[in-house]
C-alpha cells in the first residue's frame, strides 16, 4: 500500500499541524498508510502543545511529488497556500473549514468542508463516524487546535460545535481547557525571540482577491506594542515582500489576546481597500480594528468584498 501524505498550509499554525497528526493517525487506524508532514516551521504555540502532550512534530518537506503520488489536505484548499508542486500529485481528500477558492482537481475526491471554527472539530466527528477512539495525547492536540483557532472560544468563528468538541477532547486529554488554553496562547504570544522577517511570515497566507494578489499575516500578542515597537523595520520588511512577490497589498495584523482588538499595518498600492473594508483611516500605514480577531471571518471576507465591488 503506497503512502499518502497528510498536510496543512504553508506557515503552519496549530490547527494545521495538529490536524495533520490527528487525521493521519485516524487513517492508519482504519488500515491506510498515511504520514503527517508539514510545509513550514513549527511556531511557539504549536510547540508548546506538542511538548505538553509529548508528540513529535511532523517532518518538514519542501516538495511532495517526490514523496508520494497521493495527498490529503487539511486546514486549507487554496493552491497558493499549499505545496509548491501540488499540481503534480493527486489530491485524495480535503478536510477544511475555510472558503473554497482557486481549487480544482482532475479526479473525484472526498471533500469535507464545514462552517466551524477549526478543522479538528470536523476530525472529532470523523473519529466518531469511523468508530475509532481518540488517544489521550491526540485529543490534547485536537483540543489545542480548537483553542488556537477560536482564541479560547472568543473568536466569532467559534461555534457551539467547536465548544462541544473541545469539552469532549479536554475530558479525554485530562486537562482543563481554559487553564491549559490560556497557557498555550501566552506561549504563542511570546514573540521576543522572533526577527521581523519571522514575525511577518509566522502565520502568513496569500489570497487572490478579484484581480489582486493579497497577503495577510497575523500574530497574537499580550500587548500589541511589544510588536509595533519595531514598526519601521516591519514596514521595510513588508515592502520587500510586496516587491519580491508582486503583491498589491500586504496586511500585517497584530491581535491582542486579552482585549480581542487588532492593530493592522498595511503596505502596497491597494492600502485604500483596507480603509474601505474596515471603515478606518490609516495613519502612517496603521489602524486599529476594534473587535477584529479572525482572519477567516472578519478580515478576508470584507477585504475580498472591497476588492471585488
PDB file of C-alpha atoms in Angstrom:
ATOM      1  CA  UNK A   1       0.000   0.000   0.000  1.00  0.00           C
ATOM      2  CA  UNK A   2       1.507   3.282  -1.101  1.00  0.00           C
ATOM      3  CA  UNK A   3       1.916   6.026   1.439  1.00  0.00           C
ATOM      4  CA  UNK A   4      -0.346   9.078   1.436  1.00  0.00           C
ATOM      5  CA  UNK A   5       0.916  12.386   2.840  1.00  0.00           C
ATOM      6  CA  UNK A   6      -1.345  14.465   5.062  1.00  0.00           C
ATOM      7  CA  UNK A   7      -0.522  18.150   5.458  1.00  0.00           C
ATOM      8  CA  UNK A   8      -1.881  21.629   6.005  1.00  0.00           C
ATOM      9  CA  UNK A   9      -0.978  25.028   4.622  1.00  0.00           C
ATOM     10  CA  UNK A  10       2.371  26.792   4.404  1.00  0.00           C
ATOM     11  CA  UNK A  11       3.457  28.735   7.511  1.00  0.00           C
ATOM     12  CA  UNK A  12       1.597  26.148   9.600  1.00  0.00           C
ATOM     13  CA  UNK A  13      -0.409  27.076  12.674  1.00  0.00           C
ATOM     14  CA  UNK A  14      -1.596  24.821  15.487  1.00  0.00           C
ATOM     15  CA  UNK A  15      -4.678  23.557  13.632  1.00  0.00           C
ATOM     16  CA  UNK A  16      -2.617  22.706  10.563  1.00  0.00           C
ATOM     17  CA  UNK A  17      -0.012  20.691  12.481  1.00  0.00           C
ATOM     18  CA  UNK A  18      -2.328  19.028  14.986  1.00  0.00           C
ATOM     19  CA  UNK A  19      -4.999  18.144  12.424  1.00  0.00           C
ATOM     20  CA  UNK A  20      -2.408  16.589  10.122  1.00  0.00           C
ATOM     21  CA  UNK A  21      -1.199  14.407  13.001  1.00  0.00           C
ATOM     22  CA  UNK A  22      -4.736  13.504  14.112  1.00  0.00           C
ATOM     23  CA  UNK A  23      -6.060  12.674  10.657  1.00  0.00           C
ATOM     24  CA  UNK A  24      -3.021  10.634   9.656  1.00  0.00           C
ATOM     25  CA  UNK A  25      -3.446   8.690  12.904  1.00  0.00           C
ATOM     26  CA  UNK A  26      -7.100   8.015  12.101  1.00  0.00           C
ATOM     27  CA  UNK A  27      -6.206   6.871   8.587  1.00  0.00           C
ATOM     28  CA  UNK A  28      -3.590   4.468   9.926  1.00  0.00           C
ATOM     29  CA  UNK A  29      -6.040   3.061  12.494  1.00  0.00           C
ATOM     30  CA  UNK A  30      -8.514   2.162   9.732  1.00  0.00           C
ATOM     31  CA  UNK A  31      -5.860   0.386   7.677  1.00  0.00           C
ATOM     32  CA  UNK A  32      -4.453   3.058   5.384  1.00  0.00           C
ATOM     33  CA  UNK A  33      -0.812   4.121   5.119  1.00  0.00           C
ATOM     34  CA  UNK A  34      -0.656   7.828   5.960  1.00  0.00           C
ATOM     35  CA  UNK A  35       2.095  10.121   7.204  1.00  0.00           C
ATOM     36  CA  UNK A  36       1.637  13.663   8.532  1.00  0.00           C
ATOM     37  CA  UNK A  37       4.135  16.199   7.193  1.00  0.00           C
ATOM     38  CA  UNK A  38       4.486  19.974   7.377  1.00  0.00           C
ATOM     39  CA  UNK A  39       5.313  22.685   4.862  1.00  0.00           C
ATOM     40  CA  UNK A  40       6.996  25.094   7.276  1.00  0.00           C
ATOM     41  CA  UNK A  41       8.437  25.713  10.713  1.00  0.00           C
ATOM     42  CA  UNK A  42       6.520  24.968  13.906  1.00  0.00           C
ATOM     43  CA  UNK A  43       5.565  28.113  15.831  1.00  0.00           C
ATOM     44  CA  UNK A  44       5.920  28.605  19.585  1.00  0.00           C
ATOM     45  CA  UNK A  45       2.272  27.976  20.393  1.00  0.00           C
ATOM     46  CA  UNK A  46       2.206  24.698  18.478  1.00  0.00           C
ATOM     47  CA  UNK A  47       5.492  23.576  20.011  1.00  0.00           C
ATOM     48  CA  UNK A  48       4.022  24.188  23.460  1.00  0.00           C
ATOM     49  CA  UNK A  49       1.127  21.856  22.599  1.00  0.00           C
ATOM     50  CA  UNK A  50       3.441  19.207  21.138  1.00  0.00           C
ATOM     51  CA  UNK A  51       5.692  19.315  24.183  1.00  0.00           C
ATOM     52  CA  UNK A  52       2.781  19.271  26.651  1.00  0.00           C
ATOM     53  CA  UNK A  53       1.218  16.213  25.058  1.00  0.00           C
ATOM     54  CA  UNK A  54       4.572  14.578  24.221  1.00  0.00           C
ATOM     55  CA  UNK A  55       4.098  14.334  20.459  1.00  0.00           C
ATOM     56  CA  UNK A  56       6.719  14.780  17.768  1.00  0.00           C
ATOM     57  CA  UNK A  57       6.250  17.412  15.070  1.00  0.00           C
ATOM     58  CA  UNK A  58       5.689  16.003  11.576  1.00  0.00           C
ATOM     59  CA  UNK A  59       8.782  16.077   9.411  1.00  0.00           C
ATOM     60  CA  UNK A  60       9.375  19.060   7.150  1.00  0.00           C
ATOM     61  CA  UNK A  61       9.068  18.589   3.395  1.00  0.00           C
ATOM     62  CA  UNK A  62       9.869  21.131   0.702  1.00  0.00           C
ATOM     63  CA  UNK A  63       8.028  19.336  -2.107  1.00  0.00           C
ATOM     64  CA  UNK A  64       5.559  16.471  -2.015  1.00  0.00           C
ATOM     65  CA  UNK A  65       5.639  14.919  -5.503  1.00  0.00           C
ATOM     66  CA  UNK A  66       8.921  13.146  -4.826  1.00  0.00           C
ATOM     67  CA  UNK A  67       7.490  11.705  -1.598  1.00  0.00           C
ATOM     68  CA  UNK A  68       4.100  10.358  -2.659  1.00  0.00           C
ATOM     69  CA  UNK A  69       1.679  10.201  -5.555  1.00  0.00           C
ATOM     70  CA  UNK A  70      -1.379  10.966  -3.457  1.00  0.00           C
ATOM     71  CA  UNK A  71      -2.018  13.511  -0.704  1.00  0.00           C
ATOM     72  CA  UNK A  72      -4.683  14.667   1.726  1.00  0.00           C
ATOM     73  CA  UNK A  73      -5.085  18.372   2.506  1.00  0.00           C
ATOM     74  CA  UNK A  74      -6.221  19.560   5.929  1.00  0.00           C
ATOM     75  CA  UNK A  75      -6.997  23.114   7.037  1.00  0.00           C
ATOM     76  CA  UNK A  76      -6.674  24.607   3.542  1.00  0.00           C
ATOM     77  CA  UNK A  77      -7.639  24.187  -0.086  1.00  0.00           C
ATOM     78  CA  UNK A  78      -6.326  27.242  -1.952  1.00  0.00           C
ATOM     79  CA  UNK A  79      -3.499  26.286  -4.282  1.00  0.00           C
ATOM     80  CA  UNK A  80      -1.188  29.162  -3.360  1.00  0.00           C
ATOM     81  CA  UNK A  81      -1.320  28.125   0.297  1.00  0.00           C
ATOM     82  CA  UNK A  82      -0.375  24.519  -0.423  1.00  0.00           C
ATOM     83  CA  UNK A  83       2.757  22.691  -1.537  1.00  0.00           C
ATOM     84  CA  UNK A  84       4.521  24.336  -4.477  1.00  0.00           C
ATOM     85  CA  UNK A  85       4.132  21.178  -6.565  1.00  0.00           C
ATOM     86  CA  UNK A  86       0.566  20.362  -5.518  1.00  0.00           C
ATOM     87  CA  UNK A  87      -0.499  20.101  -9.179  1.00  0.00           C
ATOM     88  CA  UNK A  88       1.903  17.169  -9.625  1.00  0.00           C
ATOM     89  CA  UNK A  89       0.106  14.890  -7.155  1.00  0.00           C
ATOM     90  CA  UNK A  90      -3.439  13.574  -6.794  1.00  0.00           C
ATOM     91  CA  UNK A  91      -5.474  15.152  -4.002  1.00  0.00           C
ATOM     92  CA  UNK A  92      -7.494  12.322  -2.455  1.00  0.00           C
ATOM     93  CA  UNK A  93      -9.255  14.296   0.260  1.00  0.00           C
ATOM     94  CA  UNK A  94      -9.713  17.762   1.694  1.00  0.00           C
ATOM     95  CA  UNK A  95     -10.819  18.358   5.294  1.00  0.00           C
ATOM     96  CA  UNK A  96     -11.240  22.086   5.805  1.00  0.00           C
ATOM     97  CA  UNK A  97     -13.220  24.926   7.373  1.00  0.00           C
ATOM     98  CA  UNK A  98     -12.220  27.822   5.117  1.00  0.00           C
ATOM     99  CA  UNK A  99     -13.686  29.351   1.972  1.00  0.00           C
ATOM    100  CA  UNK A 100     -13.211  27.318  -1.211  1.00  0.00           C
ATOM    101  CA  UNK A 101     -11.168  29.225  -3.770  1.00  0.00           C
ATOM    102  CA  UNK A 102      -8.629  28.611  -6.513  1.00  0.00           C
ATOM    103  CA  UNK A 103      -9.051  24.848  -6.215  1.00  0.00           C
ATOM    104  CA  UNK A 104      -9.861  22.165  -8.735  1.00  0.00           C
ATOM    105  CA  UNK A 105      -8.952  18.530  -9.354  1.00  0.00           C
ATOM    106  CA  UNK A 106      -8.967  16.230 -12.362  1.00  0.00           C
ATOM    107  CA  UNK A 107     -10.396  13.315 -10.347  1.00  0.00           C
ATOM    108  CA  UNK A 108     -13.294  12.953  -7.927  1.00  0.00           C
ATOM    109  CA  UNK A 109     -12.321  13.267  -4.263  1.00  0.00           C
ATOM    110  CA  UNK A 110     -13.698  13.212  -0.738  1.00  0.00           C
ATOM    111  CA  UNK A 111     -14.245  16.838   0.266  1.00  0.00           C
ATOM    112  CA  UNK A 112     -15.394  17.693   3.793  1.00  0.00           C
ATOM    113  CA  UNK A 113     -15.831  21.404   4.429  1.00  0.00           C
ATOM    114  CA  UNK A 114     -17.900  22.678   7.326  1.00  0.00           C
ATOM    115  CA  UNK A 115     -18.518  26.222   8.637  1.00  0.00           C
ATOM    116  CA  UNK A 116     -16.972  25.564  12.037  1.00  0.00           C
ATOM    117  CA  UNK A 117     -14.086  27.268  13.792  1.00  0.00           C
ATOM    118  CA  UNK A 118     -11.475  24.563  13.409  1.00  0.00           C
ATOM    119  CA  UNK A 119     -10.534  21.558  11.288  1.00  0.00           C
ATOM    120  CA  UNK A 120     -10.053  19.490  14.445  1.00  0.00           C
ATOM    121  CA  UNK A 121     -13.772  19.883  15.207  1.00  0.00           C
ATOM    122  CA  UNK A 122     -14.545  18.104  11.937  1.00  0.00           C
ATOM    123  CA  UNK A 123     -11.951  15.434  12.724  1.00  0.00           C
ATOM    124  CA  UNK A 124     -13.629  14.794  16.064  1.00  0.00           C
ATOM    125  CA  UNK A 125     -16.765  13.880  14.094  1.00  0.00           C
ATOM    126  CA  UNK A 126     -14.792  11.705  11.686  1.00  0.00           C
ATOM    127  CA  UNK A 127     -13.309   9.676  14.534  1.00  0.00           C
ATOM    128  CA  UNK A 128     -16.829   9.022  15.806  1.00  0.00           C
ATOM    129  CA  UNK A 129     -18.128   8.162  12.344  1.00  0.00           C
ATOM    130  CA  UNK A 130     -15.339   5.619  11.898  1.00  0.00           C
ATOM    131  CA  UNK A 131     -15.859   4.209  15.395  1.00  0.00           C
ATOM    132  CA  UNK A 132     -12.256   4.928  16.410  1.00  0.00           C
ATOM    133  CA  UNK A 133     -11.307   6.022  19.919  1.00  0.00           C
ATOM    134  CA  UNK A 134      -9.124   9.125  20.140  1.00  0.00           C
ATOM    135  CA  UNK A 135      -5.930   8.624  22.123  1.00  0.00           C
ATOM    136  CA  UNK A 136      -5.308  10.920  25.091  1.00  0.00           C
ATOM    137  CA  UNK A 137      -2.342  12.741  23.531  1.00  0.00           C
ATOM    138  CA  UNK A 138      -4.090  13.153  20.179  1.00  0.00           C
ATOM    139  CA  UNK A 139      -7.182  14.516  21.902  1.00  0.00           C
ATOM    140  CA  UNK A 140      -4.914  17.077  23.575  1.00  0.00           C
ATOM    141  CA  UNK A 141      -3.558  18.194  20.216  1.00  0.00           C
ATOM    142  CA  UNK A 142      -7.048  18.449  18.731  1.00  0.00           C
ATOM    143  CA  UNK A 143      -8.152  20.498  21.735  1.00  0.00           C
ATOM    144  CA  UNK A 144      -5.106  22.734  21.224  1.00  0.00           C
ATOM    145  CA  UNK A 145      -6.137  23.318  17.615  1.00  0.00           C
ATOM    146  CA  UNK A 146      -9.650  24.399  18.613  1.00  0.00           C
ATOM    147  CA  UNK A 147      -8.343  26.701  21.350  1.00  0.00           C
ATOM    148  CA  UNK A 148      -5.890  28.259  18.903  1.00  0.00           C
ATOM    149  CA  UNK A 149      -8.365  28.856  16.073  1.00  0.00           C
ATOM    150  CA  UNK A 150     -11.101  30.101  18.407  1.00  0.00           C
ATOM    151  CA  UNK A 151      -8.801  32.217  20.590  1.00  0.00           C
ATOM    152  CA  UNK A 152     -10.054  30.256  23.594  1.00  0.00           C
ATOM    153  CA  UNK A 153     -13.659  30.351  22.325  1.00  0.00           C
ATOM    154  CA  UNK A 154     -13.702  34.165  21.905  1.00  0.00           C
ATOM    155  CA  UNK A 155     -13.446  34.354  18.120  1.00  0.00           C
ATOM    156  CA  UNK A 156     -16.621  34.937  16.078  1.00  0.00           C
ATOM    157  CA  UNK A 157     -15.646  31.843  14.084  1.00  0.00           C
ATOM    158  CA  UNK A 158     -16.220  29.701  17.168  1.00  0.00           C
ATOM    159  CA  UNK A 159     -19.430  27.655  17.004  1.00  0.00           C
ATOM    160  CA  UNK A 160     -21.255  25.571  19.575  1.00  0.00           C
ATOM    161  CA  UNK A 161     -19.873  22.530  17.760  1.00  0.00           C
ATOM    162  CA  UNK A 162     -16.329  23.731  18.492  1.00  0.00           C
ATOM    163  CA  UNK A 163     -17.160  24.297  22.159  1.00  0.00           C
ATOM    164  CA  UNK A 164     -18.784  20.873  22.479  1.00  0.00           C
ATOM    165  CA  UNK A 165     -15.862  19.149  20.734  1.00  0.00           C
ATOM    166  CA  UNK A 166     -13.369  20.969  22.959  1.00  0.00           C
ATOM    167  CA  UNK A 167     -15.229  19.811  26.061  1.00  0.00           C
ATOM    168  CA  UNK A 168     -15.138  16.192  24.891  1.00  0.00           C
ATOM    169  CA  UNK A 169     -11.478  16.381  23.916  1.00  0.00           C
ATOM    170  CA  UNK A 170     -10.434  18.079  27.161  1.00  0.00           C
ATOM    171  CA  UNK A 171     -12.046  15.252  29.104  1.00  0.00           C
ATOM    172  CA  UNK A 172     -10.158  12.638  27.080  1.00  0.00           C
ATOM    173  CA  UNK A 173      -6.904  14.612  27.388  1.00  0.00           C
ATOM    174  CA  UNK A 174      -7.372  15.111  31.121  1.00  0.00           C
ATOM    175  CA  UNK A 175      -6.880  18.888  31.161  1.00  0.00           C
ATOM    176  CA  UNK A 176      -8.919  21.980  31.979  1.00  0.00           C
ATOM    177  CA  UNK A 177      -9.481  23.675  28.625  1.00  0.00           C
ATOM    178  CA  UNK A 178      -9.417  27.239  29.948  1.00  0.00           C
ATOM    179  CA  UNK A 179      -6.327  26.886  32.156  1.00  0.00           C
ATOM    180  CA  UNK A 180      -4.345  24.929  29.587  1.00  0.00           C
ATOM    181  CA  UNK A 181      -5.610  27.104  26.752  1.00  0.00           C
ATOM    182  CA  UNK A 182      -4.517  30.403  28.288  1.00  0.00           C
ATOM    183  CA  UNK A 183      -1.046  28.980  28.994  1.00  0.00           C
ATOM    184  CA  UNK A 184      -0.796  27.789  25.388  1.00  0.00           C
ATOM    185  CA  UNK A 185      -1.923  31.118  23.919  1.00  0.00           C
ATOM    186  CA  UNK A 186       0.524  33.021  26.108  1.00  0.00           C
ATOM    187  CA  UNK A 187       3.327  30.737  24.920  1.00  0.00           C
ATOM    188  CA  UNK A 188       2.386  31.553  21.350  1.00  0.00           C
ATOM    189  CA  UNK A 189       2.170  35.265  22.118  1.00  0.00           C
ATOM    190  CA  UNK A 190       5.778  35.391  23.331  1.00  0.00           C
ATOM    191  CA  UNK A 191       7.442  36.878  20.252  1.00  0.00           C
ATOM    192  CA  UNK A 192      10.518  38.267  21.992  1.00  0.00           C
ATOM    193  CA  UNK A 193      12.923  35.952  20.182  1.00  0.00           C
ATOM    194  CA  UNK A 194      11.476  36.492  16.689  1.00  0.00           C
ATOM    195  CA  UNK A 195      13.121  38.544  13.966  1.00  0.00           C
ATOM    196  CA  UNK A 196      10.961  40.939  11.947  1.00  0.00           C
ATOM    197  CA  UNK A 197      11.141  38.559   8.987  1.00  0.00           C
ATOM    198  CA  UNK A 198       9.870  35.745  11.193  1.00  0.00           C
ATOM    199  CA  UNK A 199       7.066  37.912  12.599  1.00  0.00           C
ATOM    200  CA  UNK A 200       5.604  38.709   9.194  1.00  0.00           C
ATOM    201  CA  UNK A 201       5.855  35.121   7.956  1.00  0.00           C
ATOM    202  CA  UNK A 202       4.862  33.112  11.061  1.00  0.00           C
ATOM    203  CA  UNK A 203       1.228  32.885  10.004  1.00  0.00           C
ATOM    204  CA  UNK A 204       1.013  34.438   6.556  1.00  0.00           C
ATOM    205  CA  UNK A 205      -1.435  33.404   3.852  1.00  0.00           C
ATOM    206  CA  UNK A 206      -1.738  34.567   0.280  1.00  0.00           C
ATOM    207  CA  UNK A 207      -5.135  35.255  -1.304  1.00  0.00           C
ATOM    208  CA  UNK A 208      -6.415  36.113  -4.743  1.00  0.00           C
ATOM    209  CA  UNK A 209      -8.981  38.897  -4.341  1.00  0.00           C
ATOM    210  CA  UNK A 210     -10.518  39.808  -7.668  1.00  0.00           C
ATOM    211  CA  UNK A 211      -7.539  40.537  -9.899  1.00  0.00           C
ATOM    212  CA  UNK A 212      -5.350  41.478  -6.939  1.00  0.00           C
ATOM    213  CA  UNK A 213      -2.757  39.464  -5.039  1.00  0.00           C
ATOM    214  CA  UNK A 214      -3.010  39.951  -1.288  1.00  0.00           C
ATOM    215  CA  UNK A 215      -1.040  38.531   1.630  1.00  0.00           C
ATOM    216  CA  UNK A 216      -2.353  38.642   5.181  1.00  0.00           C
ATOM    217  CA  UNK A 217      -0.162  37.778   8.166  1.00  0.00           C
ATOM    218  CA  UNK A 218      -1.387  37.603  11.738  1.00  0.00           C
ATOM    219  CA  UNK A 219       0.347  37.260  15.087  1.00  0.00           C
ATOM    220  CA  UNK A 220      -1.087  37.172  18.595  1.00  0.00           C
ATOM    221  CA  UNK A 221       0.356  39.250  21.408  1.00  0.00           C
ATOM    222  CA  UNK A 222      -0.363  40.010  25.052  1.00  0.00           C
ATOM    223  CA  UNK A 223       0.500  43.649  24.253  1.00  0.00           C
ATOM    224  CA  UNK A 224       0.496  44.849  20.627  1.00  0.00           C
ATOM    225  CA  UNK A 225       3.126  47.468  21.490  1.00  0.00           C
ATOM    226  CA  UNK A 226       5.618  44.668  22.063  1.00  0.00           C
ATOM    227  CA  UNK A 227       5.420  44.023  18.310  1.00  0.00           C
ATOM    228  CA  UNK A 228       4.756  47.540  16.996  1.00  0.00           C
ATOM    229  CA  UNK A 229       7.834  48.935  18.687  1.00  0.00           C
ATOM    230  CA  UNK A 230       9.553  47.539  15.579  1.00  0.00           C
ATOM    231  CA  UNK A 231       7.107  49.201  13.190  1.00  0.00           C
ATOM    232  CA  UNK A 232       9.685  50.844  10.923  1.00  0.00           C
ATOM    233  CA  UNK A 233      11.518  47.560  10.468  1.00  0.00           C
ATOM    234  CA  UNK A 234       8.211  45.760   9.910  1.00  0.00           C
ATOM    235  CA  UNK A 235       7.170  48.233   7.208  1.00  0.00           C
ATOM    236  CA  UNK A 236      10.508  47.839   5.446  1.00  0.00           C
ATOM    237  CA  UNK A 237      10.185  44.045   5.557  1.00  0.00           C
ATOM    238  CA  UNK A 238       6.592  44.183   4.282  1.00  0.00           C
ATOM    239  CA  UNK A 239       7.682  46.433   1.426  1.00  0.00           C
ATOM    240  CA  UNK A 240      10.379  43.928   0.473  1.00  0.00           C
ATOM    241  CA  UNK A 241       7.818  41.102   0.338  1.00  0.00           C
ATOM    242  CA  UNK A 242       5.395  43.232  -1.703  1.00  0.00           C
ATOM    243  CA  UNK A 243       8.161  43.921  -4.220  1.00  0.00           C
ATOM    244  CA  UNK A 244       9.517  40.373  -4.389  1.00  0.00           C
ATOM    245  CA  UNK A 245       6.109  38.680  -4.728  1.00  0.00           C
ATOM    246  CA  UNK A 246       4.399  41.363  -6.794  1.00  0.00           C
ATOM    247  CA  UNK A 247       1.701  41.835  -4.172  1.00  0.00           C
ATOM    248  CA  UNK A 248      -0.965  44.520  -4.399  1.00  0.00           C
ATOM    249  CA  UNK A 249      -1.330  44.553  -0.621  1.00  0.00           C
ATOM    250  CA  UNK A 250       0.326  43.072   2.461  1.00  0.00           C
ATOM    251  CA  UNK A 251      -1.777  43.384   5.597  1.00  0.00           C
ATOM    252  CA  UNK A 252       0.033  42.586   8.840  1.00  0.00           C
ATOM    253  CA  UNK A 253      -2.349  42.126  11.778  1.00  0.00           C
ATOM    254  CA  UNK A 254      -1.324  42.070  15.441  1.00  0.00           C
ATOM    255  CA  UNK A 255      -4.096  40.711  17.670  1.00  0.00           C
ATOM    256  CA  UNK A 256      -4.269  41.369  21.402  1.00  0.00           C
ATOM    257  CA  UNK A 257      -5.427  38.100  23.000  1.00  0.00           C
ATOM    258  CA  UNK A 258      -6.590  39.933  26.136  1.00  0.00           C
ATOM    259  CA  UNK A 259      -8.617  42.808  24.607  1.00  0.00           C
ATOM    260  CA  UNK A 260      -9.692  40.996  21.398  1.00  0.00           C
ATOM    261  CA  UNK A 261      -8.758  44.023  19.269  1.00  0.00           C
ATOM    262  CA  UNK A 262      -6.186  44.130  16.484  1.00  0.00           C
ATOM    263  CA  UNK A 263      -3.798  46.659  15.010  1.00  0.00           C
ATOM    264  CA  UNK A 264      -3.194  46.452  11.260  1.00  0.00           C
ATOM    265  CA  UNK A 265      -0.231  47.679   9.238  1.00  0.00           C
ATOM    266  CA  UNK A 266      -0.923  47.944   5.502  1.00  0.00           C
ATOM    267  CA  UNK A 267       1.674  48.222   2.741  1.00  0.00           C
ATOM    268  CA  UNK A 268       1.156  48.214  -1.036  1.00  0.00           C
ATOM    269  CA  UNK A 269      -0.612  50.129  -3.767  1.00  0.00           C
ATOM    270  CA  UNK A 270      -4.060  48.989  -2.604  1.00  0.00           C
ATOM    271  CA  UNK A 271      -3.997  50.166   1.009  1.00  0.00           C
ATOM    272  CA  UNK A 272      -7.134  52.223   0.338  1.00  0.00           C
ATOM    273  CA  UNK A 273      -9.025  48.926   0.172  1.00  0.00           C
ATOM    274  CA  UNK A 274      -8.233  48.405   3.863  1.00  0.00           C
ATOM    275  CA  UNK A 275      -9.800  51.768   4.707  1.00  0.00           C
ATOM    276  CA  UNK A 276     -12.852  50.894   2.609  1.00  0.00           C
ATOM    277  CA  UNK A 277     -13.243  47.392   4.064  1.00  0.00           C
ATOM    278  CA  UNK A 278     -12.957  48.328   7.731  1.00  0.00           C
ATOM    279  CA  UNK A 279     -14.202  51.921   7.590  1.00  0.00           C
ATOM    280  CA  UNK A 280     -10.970  53.209   9.107  1.00  0.00           C
ATOM    281  CA  UNK A 281      -8.362  55.790   8.186  1.00  0.00           C
ATOM    282  CA  UNK A 282      -4.798  54.588   8.012  1.00  0.00           C
ATOM    283  CA  UNK A 283      -2.461  56.803   9.987  1.00  0.00           C
ATOM    284  CA  UNK A 284       1.122  56.228   8.922  1.00  0.00           C
ATOM    285  CA  UNK A 285       0.013  52.892   7.391  1.00  0.00           C
ATOM    286  CA  UNK A 286      -1.616  51.784  10.664  1.00  0.00           C
ATOM    287  CA  UNK A 287      -5.168  51.416  12.001  1.00  0.00           C
ATOM    288  CA  UNK A 288      -6.879  49.806  14.974  1.00  0.00           C
ATOM    289  CA  UNK A 289      -9.501  47.189  14.107  1.00  0.00           C
ATOM    290  CA  UNK A 290     -11.838  47.072  17.100  1.00  0.00           C
ATOM    291  CA  UNK A 291     -13.160  43.609  17.915  1.00  0.00           C
ATOM    292  CA  UNK A 292     -11.371  42.010  14.962  1.00  0.00           C
ATOM    293  CA  UNK A 293      -9.590  38.752  15.801  1.00  0.00           C
ATOM    294  CA  UNK A 294     -10.434  36.360  12.968  1.00  0.00           C
ATOM    295  CA  UNK A 295      -8.672  36.494   9.612  1.00  0.00           C
ATOM    296  CA  UNK A 296     -11.071  33.912   8.186  1.00  0.00           C
ATOM    297  CA  UNK A 297     -14.349  35.566   9.191  1.00  0.00           C
ATOM    298  CA  UNK A 298     -13.599  39.236   9.908  1.00  0.00           C
ATOM    299  CA  UNK A 299     -10.749  40.111   7.549  1.00  0.00           C
ATOM    300  CA  UNK A 300     -10.756  38.009   4.376  1.00  0.00           C
ATOM    301  CA  UNK A 301     -14.485  38.348   3.523  1.00  0.00           C
ATOM    302  CA  UNK A 302     -14.734  42.134   3.974  1.00  0.00           C
ATOM    303  CA  UNK A 303     -11.415  42.752   2.243  1.00  0.00           C
ATOM    304  CA  UNK A 304     -12.415  40.489  -0.652  1.00  0.00           C
ATOM    305  CA  UNK A 305     -15.632  42.473  -0.993  1.00  0.00           C
ATOM    306  CA  UNK A 306     -13.665  45.732  -1.074  1.00  0.00           C
ATOM    307  CA  UNK A 307     -11.515  44.378  -3.902  1.00  0.00           C
ATOM    308  CA  UNK A 308     -14.374  42.949  -5.949  1.00  0.00           C
ATOM    309  CA  UNK A 309     -17.033  45.672  -5.590  1.00  0.00           C
TER     310      UNK A 309
END
